[in-house]
Amino acid sequence: MADYKVKDIELADQGELLIEWAEAHMPVLRLIRGRFEEEKPLEGVRIGACLHATKETAVLVRTLETGGAEVALCASNPLSTQDPVVAALARTGTPVYAWRGQDTEEYYWCVNKVIDRGPVLTMDDGADLVGTIHSKRTEALEMVKGGSEETTTGVIRLRAMEADGALRYPIVAVNDTYTKYLFDNRYGTGQSTIDGILRATSVLLAGKTFVVCGYGWCARGVAIRARGMGSNVVVTEVNPLRALEAMMDGFRVMPLLEAAPQGDFFVTSTGGINVIDRGHMELMKSGAILANAGHFNVEINIPALEDMSTGKRRLRPSLDEYSLKDGRKLYLLAEGRLVNLAAAEGHPSEVMDMSFADQALVAEWLWKGEKLESRVHEVPEEIDSTVARLKLEGMGIEIDELTEEQKKYLSSWKEGTV
Ligand SMILES: NC(=O)c1ccc[n+]([C@@H]2O[C@H](COP(=O)([O-])OP(=O)(O)OC[C@H]3O[C@@H](n4cnc5c(N)ncnc54)[C@H](O)[C@@H]3O)[C@@H](O)[C@H]2O)c1
């Protein structure tokens, strides 16, 4: 068995069942794995992956391994690891360093273990692996041919590195493909955030005021699903276009200071910092429930909440009650970390099927091609459309094709009003 560090290897049987269930709902990755089995396009390629260590990630890891890669995995969040899943991966020989409930030191110990294996390709979710390689482990840069990034916040960090002239190898922004953000960020985060809130609190959503901070791809998914559960949804934004879109999608839009005294639930998903700040929490009703679905645990000002409180109690897994000095109580879910991964299981397998199909095909493309320039690159359009086509195939859905006449018409400028 390979080197590994997980919570309990005895959980491996349970993990195998979880992985089997995920794989049954990931037809595109299964198809890619079938081809990888024959072609072995990643033979001997060392891949370092820092991803949420979930059952869907296990299906990706095994797909890459089937293609010949040697994958080492660590978690991209201290609270998102599914312990049975990593136990199963460890038992079948993947070097995996992840367990749920790590402190910061343990988290980076695991990131460093992955770097120790000398990755040639990196796969990140939030850019902590790339960030560590570029700051503390620069000796590893020499070996790396390229990397991919899974999430919006990671792409933002990497673009900032590029702008600073600090990025030393090419990164492909998997997050920015249609087959990723239109489905994973929107429908994945939408459903799994509601799932996380319900598992943590088990309270009724119908008739409650549900404040969603942001109206990006993730937040709009949360807003539509909260509305579907019967909540009165309020959206807050800083971008006028997105605010307008939210308004015309039928949501109430207002500043957070105005929404603060009204909300029963508050969910952030902006990629920003202190979106819910002290001044907002000072106005909230006693009993309000706060959660974050953005990448880092900085969207809710937790130090301010701690400072406003006389004490806190853990009432249920992922549910902390803060008793404020003025007598009110506020409830924080999953310690302000991604509520959908920390309090539930993350996105449903069906959407991760597309995101991780993009990841697998991008790894193959990066490895087979010439080394790219050291900047953030788009995923080739062909990969995006292949994944969409395979997904439709996997769902048994056929679509029409343009006729020759239609193709000609659409590419011509000569025909106008008739
Ligand atoms: N929970 C998950 O599983 C999951 C999945 C994908 C992405 N993410 C993360 O979620 C976050 C959002 O991703 P996205 O793809 O929706 O990004 P996005 O860029 O599409 O949307 C972010 C939105 O937040 C708005 N915003 C920024 N600051 C704000 C503020 N102070 N108040 C109100 N609105 C504000 C922006 O104007 C923008 O419209 C990122 O951190 C991303 O990495 C989480």
CSV table of C-alpha atoms and ligand atoms in Angstrom, one decimal:
chain,number,residue,atom,x,y,z
A,1,MET,CA,0.0,0.0,0.0
A,2,ALA,CA,1.2,3.5,-0.8
A,3,ASP,CA,2.1,6.2,1.8
A,4,TYR,CA,-1.0,7.8,3.1
A,5,LYS,CA,-2.5,9.7,6.1
A,6,VAL,CA,-6.3,9.4,6.6
A,7,LYS,CA,-8.5,9.3,9.7
A,8,ASP,CA,-9.3,5.6,9.7
A,9,ILE,CA,-8.4,3.0,7.1
A,10,GLU,CA,-11.1,0.7,8.4
A,11,LEU,CA,-13.7,2.9,6.8
A,12,ALA,CA,-12.5,1.8,3.4
A,13,ASP,CA,-15.4,-0.6,2.7
A,14,GLN,CA,-17.9,2.1,3.4
A,15,GLY,CA,-15.9,4.5,1.1
A,16,GLU,CA,-16.0,2.0,-1.7
A,17,LEU,CA,-19.8,2.0,-1.6
A,18,LEU,CA,-19.9,5.8,-1.7
A,19,ILE,CA,-17.5,5.8,-4.7
A,20,GLU,CA,-19.6,3.2,-6.4
A,21,TRP,CA,-22.7,5.3,-6.0
A,22,ALA,CA,-21.0,8.4,-7.3
A,23,GLU,CA,-19.6,6.6,-10.3
A,24,ALA,CA,-23.0,5.2,-11.2
A,25,HIS,CA,-24.1,8.9,-11.7
A,26,MET,CA,-21.0,10.0,-13.6
A,27,PRO,CA,-21.4,8.6,-17.2
A,28,VAL,CA,-19.0,11.0,-18.8
A,29,LEU,CA,-16.1,10.1,-16.6
A,30,ARG,CA,-16.9,6.5,-17.1
A,31,LEU,CA,-16.7,7.0,-20.9
A,32,ILE,CA,-13.4,8.8,-20.5
A,33,ARG,CA,-12.1,6.1,-18.2
A,34,GLY,CA,-13.0,3.5,-20.9
A,35,ARG,CA,-10.9,5.4,-23.4
A,36,PHE,CA,-8.0,6.0,-20.9
A,37,GLU,CA,-7.9,2.3,-20.2
A,38,GLU,CA,-7.1,1.6,-23.8
A,39,GLU,CA,-4.9,4.6,-24.7
A,40,LYS,CA,-3.1,5.2,-21.4
A,41,PRO,CA,-2.6,8.9,-22.3
A,42,LEU,CA,-1.1,9.8,-18.9
A,43,GLU,CA,1.3,6.9,-18.5
A,44,GLY,CA,3.7,7.7,-15.7
A,45,VAL,CA,2.5,11.3,-15.3
A,46,ARG,CA,2.7,12.5,-11.7
A,47,ILE,CA,-0.4,14.5,-10.8
A,48,GLY,CA,-0.6,16.5,-7.6
A,49,ALA,CA,-4.2,17.2,-6.7
A,50,CYS,CA,-5.6,19.5,-4.0
A,51,LEU,CA,-9.3,19.1,-4.3
A,52,HIS,CA,-12.3,18.5,-2.0
A,53,ALA,CA,-11.7,14.9,-1.1
A,54,THR,CA,-15.2,13.6,-1.9
A,55,LYS,CA,-16.6,10.5,-3.5
A,56,GLU,CA,-16.7,12.3,-6.9
A,57,THR,CA,-13.1,13.3,-6.6
A,58,ALA,CA,-12.3,9.6,-6.0
A,59,VAL,CA,-13.9,8.8,-9.3
A,60,LEU,CA,-11.7,11.4,-11.0
A,61,VAL,CA,-8.6,10.1,-9.3
A,62,ARG,CA,-9.3,6.6,-10.4
A,63,THR,CA,-10.0,7.8,-14.0
A,64,LEU,CA,-6.6,9.5,-14.1
A,65,GLU,CA,-5.0,6.4,-12.6
A,66,THR,CA,-6.6,4.3,-15.2
A,67,GLY,CA,-5.0,6.6,-17.8
A,68,GLY,CA,-1.7,5.7,-16.3
A,69,ALA,CA,-1.2,8.7,-14.0
A,70,GLU,CA,0.3,8.5,-10.5
A,71,VAL,CA,-2.0,10.8,-8.5
A,72,ALA,CA,-1.3,12.2,-5.0
A,73,LEU,CA,-4.3,13.8,-3.3
A,74,CYS,CA,-4.8,16.3,-0.5
A,75,ALA,CA,-7.9,18.2,0.5
A,76,SER,CA,-8.6,21.7,-0.5
A,77,ASN,CA,-10.6,22.5,2.6
A,78,PRO,CA,-10.0,21.4,6.2
A,79,LEU,CA,-13.7,20.4,6.6
A,80,SER,CA,-14.7,18.9,3.3
A,81,THR,CA,-13.0,15.5,3.3
A,82,GLN,CA,-15.2,12.4,3.4
A,83,ASP,CA,-13.2,10.1,5.6
A,84,PRO,CA,-14.5,6.8,4.2
A,85,VAL,CA,-13.7,7.9,0.7
A,86,VAL,CA,-10.1,8.7,1.3
A,87,ALA,CA,-9.7,5.5,3.3
A,88,ALA,CA,-10.9,3.6,0.2
A,89,LEU,CA,-8.4,5.5,-2.0
A,90,ALA,CA,-5.6,4.8,0.4
A,91,ARG,CA,-6.4,1.1,0.5
A,92,THR,CA,-6.3,0.8,-3.3
A,93,GLY,CA,-2.9,2.5,-3.4
A,94,THR,CA,-3.4,6.2,-3.9
A,95,PRO,CA,-1.1,8.4,-1.8
A,96,VAL,CA,-3.7,10.4,-0.1
A,97,TYR,CA,-3.3,12.9,2.8
A,98,ALA,CA,-6.7,14.1,4.0
A,99,TRP,CA,-9.1,13.9,6.9
A,100,ARG,CA,-12.0,15.9,8.1
A,101,GLY,CA,-11.3,18.5,10.7
A,102,GLN,CA,-7.7,19.5,10.1
A,103,ASP,CA,-6.1,22.6,11.6
A,104,THR,CA,-4.2,25.0,9.3
A,105,GLU,CA,-0.8,23.4,10.1
A,106,GLU,CA,-2.1,19.9,9.3
A,107,TYR,CA,-3.8,21.2,6.1
A,108,TYR,CA,-0.5,22.6,4.8
A,109,TRP,CA,1.4,19.5,5.9
A,110,CYS,CA,-0.8,17.5,3.6
A,111,VAL,CA,-0.3,20.0,0.7
A,112,ASN,CA,3.4,19.6,1.2
A,113,LYS,CA,3.2,15.8,1.2
A,114,VAL,CA,1.6,16.1,-2.3
A,115,ILE,CA,4.4,18.4,-3.4
A,116,ASP,CA,7.0,15.9,-2.0
A,117,ARG,CA,5.9,13.5,-4.7
A,118,GLY,CA,7.1,15.8,-7.4
A,119,PRO,CA,4.0,16.6,-9.5
A,120,VAL,CA,4.4,17.3,-13.2
A,121,LEU,CA,0.8,18.5,-13.4
A,122,THR,CA,-1.2,20.2,-10.6
A,123,MET,CA,-4.9,20.3,-10.0
A,124,ASP,CA,-6.2,22.9,-7.6
A,125,ASP,CA,-9.4,24.0,-6.0
A,126,GLY,CA,-8.6,27.5,-4.6
A,127,ALA,CA,-4.9,27.7,-5.6
A,128,ASP,CA,-3.4,26.6,-2.3
A,129,LEU,CA,-1.2,24.0,-4.1
A,130,VAL,CA,0.0,26.5,-6.7
A,131,GLY,CA,0.4,29.1,-4.0
A,132,THR,CA,2.6,26.8,-1.8
A,133,ILE,CA,4.7,25.7,-4.7
A,134,HIS,CA,5.3,29.4,-5.7
A,135,SER,CA,6.1,30.6,-2.2
A,136,LYS,CA,7.6,27.9,0.0
A,137,ARG,CA,8.4,25.0,-2.4
A,138,THR,CA,9.9,26.8,-5.4
A,139,GLU,CA,12.3,23.8,-6.0
A,140,ALA,CA,9.2,22.0,-7.3
A,141,LEU,CA,8.6,24.6,-10.0
A,142,GLU,CA,11.2,23.1,-12.3
A,143,MET,CA,9.3,19.8,-12.8
A,144,VAL,CA,5.8,21.2,-13.3
A,145,LYS,CA,4.5,21.4,-16.9
A,146,GLY,CA,1.1,22.9,-16.1
A,147,GLY,CA,-1.9,22.9,-13.9
A,148,SER,CA,-5.6,23.4,-13.7
A,149,GLU,CA,-7.9,25.3,-11.4
A,150,GLU,CA,-11.4,24.3,-10.4
A,151,THR,CA,-13.0,27.3,-8.7
A,152,THR,CA,-13.7,31.0,-9.2
A,153,THR,CA,-11.6,32.1,-6.2
A,154,GLY,CA,-8.6,30.1,-7.4
A,155,VAL,CA,-8.9,31.6,-10.9
A,156,ILE,CA,-9.0,35.1,-9.3
A,157,ARG,CA,-5.9,34.4,-7.2
A,158,LEU,CA,-4.0,33.0,-10.2
A,159,ARG,CA,-4.9,35.9,-12.4
A,160,ALA,CA,-3.6,38.2,-9.7
A,161,MET,CA,-0.4,36.1,-9.7
A,162,GLU,CA,-0.2,36.5,-13.5
A,163,ALA,CA,-0.7,40.3,-13.2
A,164,ASP,CA,2.0,40.5,-10.6
A,165,GLY,CA,4.4,38.6,-12.9
A,166,ALA,CA,4.6,35.9,-10.2
A,167,LEU,CA,3.0,32.9,-12.1
A,168,ARG,CA,5.8,30.5,-13.1
A,169,TYR,CA,3.8,27.9,-15.0
A,170,PRO,CA,0.7,27.7,-17.1
A,171,ILE,CA,-2.7,27.2,-15.5
A,172,VAL,CA,-5.9,26.2,-17.3
A,173,ALA,CA,-9.0,27.8,-15.8
A,174,VAL,CA,-11.4,24.8,-15.7
A,175,ASN,CA,-13.8,26.9,-13.7
A,176,ASP,CA,-14.4,29.2,-16.6
A,177,THR,CA,-15.8,26.6,-19.0
A,178,TYR,CA,-19.5,26.5,-19.7
A,179,THR,CA,-19.7,22.8,-18.8
A,180,LYS,CA,-18.3,23.8,-15.4
A,181,TYR,CA,-19.8,27.0,-14.0
A,182,LEU,CA,-23.2,26.9,-15.7
A,183,PHE,CA,-23.9,23.6,-13.9
A,184,ASP,CA,-21.5,23.0,-11.0
A,185,ASN,CA,-21.5,26.6,-9.7
A,186,ARG,CA,-25.2,27.2,-10.3
A,187,TYR,CA,-27.1,23.9,-9.9
A,188,GLY,CA,-24.5,22.1,-7.8
A,189,THR,CA,-24.0,24.9,-5.3
A,190,GLY,CA,-27.7,25.7,-5.4
A,191,GLN,CA,-28.9,22.2,-4.4
A,192,SER,CA,-26.0,21.3,-2.1
A,193,THR,CA,-26.1,24.5,-0.1
A,194,ILE,CA,-29.8,24.0,0.7
A,195,ASP,CA,-28.8,20.4,1.5
A,196,GLY,CA,-26.1,21.6,3.9
A,197,ILE,CA,-28.4,24.1,5.6
A,198,LEU,CA,-31.1,21.4,6.1
A,199,ARG,CA,-28.7,18.8,7.4
A,200,ALA,CA,-27.2,21.3,9.8
A,201,THR,CA,-30.5,22.8,11.1
A,202,SER,CA,-33.5,20.7,10.0
A,203,VAL,CA,-35.6,23.9,10.0
A,204,LEU,CA,-38.4,25.0,7.7
A,205,LEU,CA,-37.5,27.2,4.7
A,206,ALA,CA,-41.0,27.9,3.6
A,207,GLY,CA,-42.2,31.4,4.5
A,208,LYS,CA,-38.8,32.5,5.8
A,209,THR,CA,-36.8,35.5,4.5
A,210,PHE,CA,-33.7,34.1,2.9
A,211,VAL,CA,-30.9,36.6,2.1
A,212,VAL,CA,-28.4,35.6,-0.6
A,213,CYS,CA,-25.3,37.8,-0.8
A,214,GLY,CA,-24.1,38.0,-4.3
A,215,TYR,CA,-25.8,37.0,-7.6
A,216,GLY,CA,-22.9,35.3,-9.3
A,217,TRP,CA,-23.1,31.7,-10.7
A,218,CYS,CA,-23.2,30.1,-7.2
A,219,ALA,CA,-25.4,32.6,-5.5
A,220,ARG,CA,-28.1,32.5,-8.2
A,221,GLY,CA,-28.3,28.8,-7.8
A,222,VAL,CA,-28.8,29.2,-4.1
A,223,ALA,CA,-31.4,31.9,-4.7
A,224,ILE,CA,-33.5,29.8,-7.1
A,225,ARG,CA,-33.4,26.8,-5.0
A,226,ALA,CA,-34.3,28.7,-1.8
A,227,ARG,CA,-37.3,30.2,-3.7
A,228,GLY,CA,-38.2,26.7,-4.8
A,229,MET,CA,-38.5,25.7,-1.1
A,230,GLY,CA,-40.9,28.6,-0.5
A,231,SER,CA,-38.6,31.2,1.0
A,232,ASN,CA,-38.9,34.9,0.3
A,233,VAL,CA,-35.6,35.5,-1.2
A,234,VAL,CA,-33.7,38.8,-1.0
A,235,VAL,CA,-30.5,39.3,-3.1
A,236,THR,CA,-27.7,41.8,-2.2
A,237,GLU,CA,-25.1,42.7,-4.8
A,238,VAL,CA,-22.4,45.3,-5.6
A,239,ASN,CA,-22.5,44.8,-9.4
A,240,PRO,CA,-25.3,46.8,-11.0
A,241,LEU,CA,-25.8,44.4,-13.9
A,242,ARG,CA,-26.1,41.4,-11.6
A,243,ALA,CA,-28.4,43.3,-9.3
A,244,LEU,CA,-30.6,44.1,-12.3
A,245,GLU,CA,-30.6,40.5,-13.4
A,246,ALA,CA,-31.7,39.4,-9.9
A,247,MET,CA,-34.4,41.9,-9.8
A,248,MET,CA,-35.8,40.8,-13.2
A,249,ASP,CA,-35.5,37.2,-12.1
A,250,GLY,CA,-38.1,38.1,-9.6
A,251,PHE,CA,-36.0,38.6,-6.4
A,252,ARG,CA,-36.1,41.6,-4.0
A,253,VAL,CA,-32.8,43.5,-4.2
A,254,MET,CA,-31.5,45.8,-1.5
A,255,PRO,CA,-28.4,46.7,0.5
A,256,LEU,CA,-27.4,44.2,3.1
A,257,LEU,CA,-27.8,46.8,5.9
A,258,GLU,CA,-31.5,47.0,4.9
A,259,ALA,CA,-31.8,43.2,4.6
A,260,ALA,CA,-30.0,42.5,7.8
A,261,PRO,CA,-33.0,43.0,10.2
A,262,GLN,CA,-35.3,41.1,8.0
A,263,GLY,CA,-33.4,37.9,7.3
A,264,ASP,CA,-34.0,34.5,8.8
A,265,PHE,CA,-31.2,33.0,6.7
A,266,PHE,CA,-28.1,34.6,5.3
A,267,VAL,CA,-25.9,32.8,2.7
A,268,THR,CA,-22.8,34.4,1.2
A,269,SER,CA,-21.2,33.3,-2.1
A,270,THR,CA,-19.2,36.1,-3.5
A,271,GLY,CA,-15.5,35.2,-3.2
A,272,GLY,CA,-15.1,38.4,-1.1
A,273,ILE,CA,-14.2,39.2,2.5
A,274,ASN,CA,-16.3,40.4,5.4
A,275,VAL,CA,-19.4,40.5,3.2
A,276,ILE,CA,-21.4,40.0,6.4
A,277,ASP,CA,-19.7,42.3,8.7
A,278,ARG,CA,-20.1,43.4,12.3
A,279,GLY,CA,-22.5,46.3,11.4
A,280,HIS,CA,-24.8,43.8,9.7
A,281,MET,CA,-24.7,41.2,12.5
A,282,GLU,CA,-25.6,44.0,15.0
A,283,LEU,CA,-28.9,44.5,13.1
A,284,MET,CA,-29.9,40.8,12.7
A,285,LYS,CA,-32.9,39.2,14.5
A,286,SER,CA,-32.2,36.8,17.3
A,287,GLY,CA,-32.3,33.3,15.8
A,288,ALA,CA,-30.9,34.3,12.4
A,289,ILE,CA,-28.9,31.5,10.7
A,290,LEU,CA,-25.6,32.4,8.8
A,291,ALA,CA,-23.9,30.2,6.2
A,292,ASN,CA,-21.2,30.6,3.6
A,293,ALA,CA,-21.0,28.9,0.2
A,294,GLY,CA,-18.0,30.9,-1.1
A,295,HIS,CA,-14.6,29.3,-1.2
A,296,PHE,CA,-12.9,30.7,1.9
A,297,ASN,CA,-14.2,31.2,5.4
A,298,VAL,CA,-13.8,34.9,5.4
A,299,GLU,CA,-17.1,36.0,3.8
A,300,ILE,CA,-18.7,36.2,7.3
A,301,ASN,CA,-16.6,38.2,9.8
A,302,ILE,CA,-16.3,35.4,12.3
A,303,PRO,CA,-13.7,37.3,14.5
A,304,ALA,CA,-16.3,40.1,14.9
A,305,LEU,CA,-19.0,37.6,15.7
A,306,GLU,CA,-16.7,36.0,18.4
A,307,ASP,CA,-16.0,39.4,19.7
A,308,MET,CA,-19.7,40.3,20.0
A,309,SER,CA,-20.4,37.1,21.9
A,310,THR,CA,-20.2,36.0,25.4
A,311,GLY,CA,-20.0,32.3,24.4
A,312,LYS,CA,-20.8,29.7,21.9
A,313,ARG,CA,-22.2,26.2,22.0
A,314,ARG,CA,-22.2,23.4,19.4
A,315,LEU,CA,-25.8,22.3,19.2
A,316,ARG,CA,-25.5,19.8,16.4
A,317,PRO,CA,-22.7,18.9,13.9
A,318,SER,CA,-22.1,22.0,11.8
A,319,LEU,CA,-24.4,24.3,14.0
A,320,ASP,CA,-22.9,26.7,16.4
A,321,GLU,CA,-25.0,29.0,18.6
A,322,TYR,CA,-23.4,32.4,19.4
A,323,SER,CA,-24.8,34.2,22.5
A,324,LEU,CA,-24.4,37.9,21.9
A,325,LYS,CA,-23.7,40.4,24.7
A,326,ASP,CA,-27.0,42.1,24.0
A,327,GLY,CA,-28.9,38.8,24.6
A,328,ARG,CA,-29.6,37.9,20.9
A,329,LYS,CA,-28.5,34.5,19.5
A,330,LEU,CA,-27.0,34.0,16.0
A,331,TYR,CA,-26.3,30.6,14.5
A,332,LEU,CA,-23.3,29.9,12.3
A,333,LEU,CA,-23.2,26.8,10.1
A,334,ALA,CA,-20.0,24.8,9.4
A,335,GLU,CA,-17.7,27.4,11.0
A,336,GLY,CA,-18.3,29.6,8.1
A,337,ARG,CA,-16.7,27.2,5.7
A,338,LEU,CA,-18.4,26.0,2.5
A,339,VAL,CA,-21.6,24.8,4.0
A,340,ASN,CA,-22.5,22.5,1.1
A,341,LEU,CA,-19.3,20.5,1.5
A,342,ALA,CA,-18.8,20.8,5.3
A,343,ALA,CA,-22.4,20.1,6.3
A,344,ALA,CA,-23.5,18.0,3.3
A,345,GLU,CA,-21.7,16.1,0.6
A,346,GLY,CA,-20.9,18.8,-1.9
A,347,HIS,CA,-22.4,18.9,-5.4
A,348,PRO,CA,-24.4,16.0,-6.7
A,349,SER,CA,-22.3,13.5,-8.7
A,350,GLU,CA,-24.1,14.4,-11.9
A,351,VAL,CA,-22.7,17.9,-12.0
A,352,MET,CA,-19.3,16.9,-10.8
A,353,ASP,CA,-19.3,14.5,-13.8
A,354,MET,CA,-18.9,17.4,-16.1
A,355,SER,CA,-16.5,19.5,-14.0
A,356,PHE,CA,-14.2,16.5,-13.5
A,357,ALA,CA,-14.6,15.3,-17.2
A,358,ASP,CA,-13.2,18.8,-18.0
A,359,GLN,CA,-10.4,18.2,-15.5
A,360,ALA,CA,-9.5,14.8,-16.9
A,361,LEU,CA,-9.5,16.1,-20.5
A,362,VAL,CA,-7.5,19.2,-19.6
A,363,ALA,CA,-4.9,17.0,-17.9
A,364,GLU,CA,-4.5,14.9,-21.0
A,365,TRP,CA,-4.4,18.1,-23.2
A,366,LEU,CA,-1.8,19.8,-21.0
A,367,TRP,CA,0.4,16.7,-20.9
A,368,LYS,CA,0.3,15.8,-24.6
A,369,GLY,CA,0.7,19.4,-25.9
A,370,GLU,CA,3.7,21.7,-26.1
A,371,LYS,CA,4.4,23.5,-22.8
A,372,LEU,CA,2.2,26.6,-22.7
A,373,GLU,CA,3.1,30.2,-21.7
A,374,SER,CA,3.1,30.9,-17.9
A,375,ARG,CA,-0.3,32.5,-17.7
A,376,VAL,CA,-3.9,31.6,-17.1
A,377,HIS,CA,-5.4,29.9,-20.1
A,378,GLU,CA,-8.9,29.1,-21.2
A,379,VAL,CA,-10.0,25.5,-21.7
A,380,PRO,CA,-10.1,24.7,-25.4
A,381,GLU,CA,-13.6,25.1,-26.7
A,382,GLU,CA,-13.4,21.6,-28.2
A,383,ILE,CA,-13.1,20.1,-24.7
A,384,ASP,CA,-16.1,22.0,-23.5
A,385,SER,CA,-18.3,20.9,-26.4
A,386,THR,CA,-17.0,17.3,-26.1
A,387,VAL,CA,-18.1,17.2,-22.4
A,388,ALA,CA,-21.5,18.7,-23.2
A,389,ARG,CA,-22.0,16.2,-26.0
A,390,LEU,CA,-20.9,13.2,-23.9
A,391,LYS,CA,-23.2,14.4,-21.1
A,392,LEU,CA,-26.2,14.5,-23.3
A,393,GLU,CA,-25.3,11.1,-24.7
A,394,GLY,CA,-25.0,9.8,-21.1
A,395,MET,CA,-28.5,11.1,-20.4
A,396,GLY,CA,-29.8,9.5,-23.6
A,397,ILE,CA,-30.8,12.9,-25.0
A,398,GLU,CA,-30.5,13.5,-28.7
A,399,ILE,CA,-30.5,17.0,-30.3
A,400,ASP,CA,-31.0,18.3,-33.8
A,401,GLU,CA,-28.2,19.1,-36.2
A,402,LEU,CA,-28.0,22.1,-38.6
A,403,THR,CA,-28.9,21.2,-42.2
A,404,GLU,CA,-26.5,22.2,-44.9
A,405,GLU,CA,-28.9,24.9,-45.9
A,406,GLN,CA,-29.0,26.3,-42.4
A,407,LYS,CA,-25.2,26.2,-42.0
A,408,LYS,CA,-24.9,28.1,-45.3
A,409,TYR,CA,-27.5,30.6,-44.2
A,410,LEU,CA,-25.9,31.2,-40.8
A,411,SER,CA,-22.5,31.8,-42.3
A,412,SER,CA,-23.7,34.2,-45.0
A,413,TRP,CA,-24.2,38.0,-44.9
A,414,LYS,CA,-26.0,38.2,-48.1
A,415,GLU,CA,-29.5,37.3,-47.1
A,416,GLY,CA,-31.6,39.9,-45.1
A,417,THR,CA,-35.2,40.9,-45.0
A,418,VAL,CA,-37.4,39.0,-47.6
B,1,LIG,N1,-19.7,26.1,-2.6
B,1,LIG,C1,-19.1,25.5,-3.6
B,1,LIG,O1,-19.1,24.3,-3.8
B,1,LIG,C2,-18.6,26.4,-4.7
B,1,LIG,C3,-18.6,26.0,-6.0
B,1,LIG,C4,-18.0,26.8,-7.0
B,1,LIG,C5,-17.5,28.1,-6.6
B,1,LIG,N2,-17.5,28.4,-5.2
B,1,LIG,C6,-17.0,29.7,-4.8
B,1,LIG,O2,-18.1,30.6,-4.6
B,1,LIG,C7,-17.7,31.9,-4.7
B,1,LIG,C8,-18.5,32.6,-5.8
B,1,LIG,O3,-18.2,32.0,-7.1
B,1,LIG,P1,-19.1,32.4,-8.4
B,1,LIG,O4,-18.6,31.5,-9.5
B,1,LIG,O5,-20.5,32.5,-8.1
B,1,LIG,O6,-18.4,33.8,-8.6
B,1,LIG,P2,-19.0,35.1,-9.5
B,1,LIG,O7,-17.8,35.9,-9.8
B,1,LIG,O8,-19.9,34.5,-10.6
B,1,LIG,O9,-20.0,35.8,-8.5
B,1,LIG,C9,-19.6,36.5,-7.4
B,1,LIG,C10,-20.6,37.7,-7.2
B,1,LIG,O10,-20.5,38.2,-5.9
B,1,LIG,C11,-20.7,39.6,-6.0
B,1,LIG,N3,-20.1,40.3,-4.9
B,1,LIG,C12,-18.8,40.5,-4.6
B,1,LIG,N4,-18.7,41.2,-3.4
B,1,LIG,C13,-19.9,41.3,-2.9
B,1,LIG,C14,-20.5,41.9,-1.8
B,1,LIG,N5,-19.7,42.4,-0.8
B,1,LIG,N6,-21.8,41.9,-1.6
B,1,LIG,C15,-22.6,41.4,-2.5
B,1,LIG,N7,-22.2,40.8,-3.7
B,1,LIG,C16,-20.9,40.8,-3.9
B,1,LIG,C17,-20.0,40.0,-7.4
B,1,LIG,O11,-20.5,41.2,-7.9
B,1,LIG,C18,-20.4,38.8,-8.2
B,1,LIG,O12,-21.6,39.0,-8.9
B,1,LIG,C19,-16.2,31.8,-5.1
B,1,LIG,O13,-15.4,31.9,-3.9
B,1,LIG,C20,-16.0,30.4,-5.6
B,1,LIG,O14,-14.7,29.9,-5.6
B,1,LIG,C21,-18.0,27.6,-4.3
